[in-house]
Amino acid sequence: MKTSFTQAIDLVYPDLDSKIRNEIKERVTGNMLEFLKHKVFDESEQASFDNEINQILDPKQKSENYGRKIMEKLLSLPEDTQKQINGDLDLELIRVMNKIDEAIQG
């Protein structure tokens, strides 16, 4: 079973206050979705996507739709492209986690 990056944060930083861990999870999730958005949509699709998402007023619904639509687009791409994007996402996550480590260690 593959561990999600939010689960990894709990495993890597068990001594951090849960409130801080949750903040890190929210920010990492946001960063990863933004990274994916730029990978799966071309510029014109991004503008259309942003306009559609900005029409949603409820923050929870906006967040759910944002992630769902990005994942739907990713899954609609050819398998080779999905694998490449997933590899890029892994590298981006490592980069983000290194920045978190630097910030925590001061």
One Martini backbone bead per residue (centre of mass of N, CA, C, O) as a GRO file, in nm:
protein
  106
    1MET     BB    1   0.096   0.036   0.023
    2LYS     BB    2   0.053   0.364  -0.029
    3THR     BB    3   0.177   0.658   0.094
    4SER     BB    4   0.078   0.945   0.181
    5PHE     BB    5   0.186   1.263   0.239
    6THR     BB    6   0.017   1.298   0.499
    7GLN     BB    7   0.122   1.041   0.637
    8ALA     BB    8   0.423   1.112   0.622
    9ILE     BB    9   0.415   1.352   0.813
   10ASP     BB   10   0.342   1.186   1.063
   11LEU     BB   11   0.600   1.002   1.046
   12VAL     BB   12   0.828   1.230   1.033
   13TYR     BB   13   0.647   1.430   1.256
   14PRO     BB   14   0.551   1.319   1.558
   15ASP     BB   15   0.648   1.576   1.753
   16LEU     BB   16   0.455   1.751   1.636
   17ASP     BB   17   0.212   1.940   1.649
   18SER     BB   18  -0.093   1.881   1.512
   19LYS     BB   19  -0.146   2.167   1.408
   20ILE     BB   20   0.115   2.186   1.243
   21ARG     BB   21   0.076   1.935   1.070
   22ASN     BB   22  -0.190   2.032   0.939
   23GLU     BB   23  -0.067   2.281   0.805
   24ILE     BB   24   0.134   2.128   0.633
   25LYS     BB   25  -0.072   1.957   0.480
   26GLU     BB   26  -0.225   2.190   0.346
   27ARG     BB   27   0.017   2.312   0.197
   28VAL     BB   28   0.110   2.062   0.042
   29THR     BB   29  -0.152   2.009  -0.103
   30GLY     BB   30  -0.161   2.281  -0.249
   31ASN     BB   31   0.111   2.252  -0.395
   32MET     BB   32   0.046   1.988  -0.549
   33LEU     BB   33  -0.203   2.091  -0.702
   34GLU     BB   34  -0.065   2.323  -0.845
   35PHE     BB   35   0.143   2.154  -0.990
   36LEU     BB   36  -0.063   1.976  -1.142
   37LYS     BB   37  -0.215   2.193  -1.293
   38HIS     BB   38   0.041   2.270  -1.472
   39LYS     BB   39   0.062   1.975  -1.599
   40VAL     BB   40  -0.251   1.917  -1.715
   41PHE     BB   41  -0.276   2.216  -1.807
   42ASP     BB   42  -0.310   2.445  -2.015
   43GLU     BB   43  -0.343   2.777  -2.029
   44SER     BB   44  -0.643   2.783  -2.122
   45GLU     BB   45  -0.741   2.570  -1.916
   46GLN     BB   46  -0.661   2.723  -1.660
   47ALA     BB   47  -0.850   2.963  -1.694
   48SER     BB   48  -1.111   2.798  -1.698
   49PHE     BB   49  -1.071   2.658  -1.431
   50ASP     BB   50  -1.049   2.910  -1.251
   51ASN     BB   51  -1.327   3.023  -1.322
   52GLU     BB   52  -1.492   2.783  -1.222
   53ILE     BB   53  -1.387   2.782  -0.927
   54ASN     BB   54  -1.457   3.091  -0.863
   55GLN     BB   55  -1.778   3.037  -0.864
   56ILE     BB   56  -1.729   2.910  -0.594
   57LEU     BB   57  -1.816   2.988  -0.258
   58ASP     BB   58  -1.763   2.733  -0.112
   59PRO     BB   59  -1.472   2.631   0.024
   60LYS     BB   60  -1.510   2.323   0.035
   61GLN     BB   61  -1.617   2.285  -0.255
   62LYS     BB   62  -1.380   2.417  -0.394
   63SER     BB   63  -1.162   2.218  -0.296
   64GLU     BB   64  -1.289   1.956  -0.405
   65ASN     BB   65  -1.306   2.043  -0.705
   66TYR     BB   66  -1.015   2.104  -0.755
   67GLY     BB   67  -0.900   1.817  -0.706
   68ARG     BB   68  -1.093   1.651  -0.886
   69LYS     BB   69  -1.035   1.791  -1.162
   70ILE     BB   70  -0.736   1.728  -1.171
   71MET     BB   71  -0.763   1.417  -1.152
   72GLU     BB   72  -0.939   1.377  -1.400
   73LYS     BB   73  -0.734   1.489  -1.600
   74LEU     BB   74  -0.503   1.299  -1.537
   75LEU     BB   75  -0.675   1.031  -1.604
   76SER     BB   76  -0.716   1.127  -1.919
   77LEU     BB   77  -0.440   1.065  -1.972
   78PRO     BB   78  -0.191   0.913  -2.076
   79GLU     BB   79  -0.004   0.682  -1.915
   80ASP     BB   80   0.277   0.805  -1.970
   81THR     BB   81   0.203   1.086  -1.867
   82GLN     BB   82   0.124   1.004  -1.582
   83LYS     BB   83   0.401   0.891  -1.502
   84GLN     BB   84   0.559   1.152  -1.542
   85ILE     BB   85   0.396   1.325  -1.343
   86ASN     BB   86   0.443   1.145  -1.094
   87GLY     BB   87   0.749   1.183  -1.095
   88ASP     BB   88   0.742   1.492  -1.066
   89LEU     BB   89   0.582   1.488  -0.800
   90ASP     BB   90   0.792   1.340  -0.630
   91LEU     BB   91   1.013   1.557  -0.662
   92GLU     BB   92   0.847   1.789  -0.542
   93LEU     BB   93   0.803   1.663  -0.265
   94ILE     BB   94   1.096   1.650  -0.186
   95ARG     BB   95   1.147   1.952  -0.201
   96VAL     BB   96   0.934   2.032   0.011
   97MET     BB   97   1.041   1.857   0.246
   98ASN     BB   98   1.317   1.997   0.261
   99LYS     BB   99   1.199   2.274   0.339
  100ILE     BB  100   1.070   2.180   0.599
  101ASP     BB  101   1.325   2.084   0.737
  102GLU     BB  102   1.468   2.357   0.736
  103ALA     BB  103   1.249   2.507   0.903
  104ILE     BB  104   1.258   2.323   1.156
  105GLN     BB  105   1.581   2.345   1.203
  106GLY     BB  106   1.649   2.663   1.129
   0.00000   0.00000   0.00000
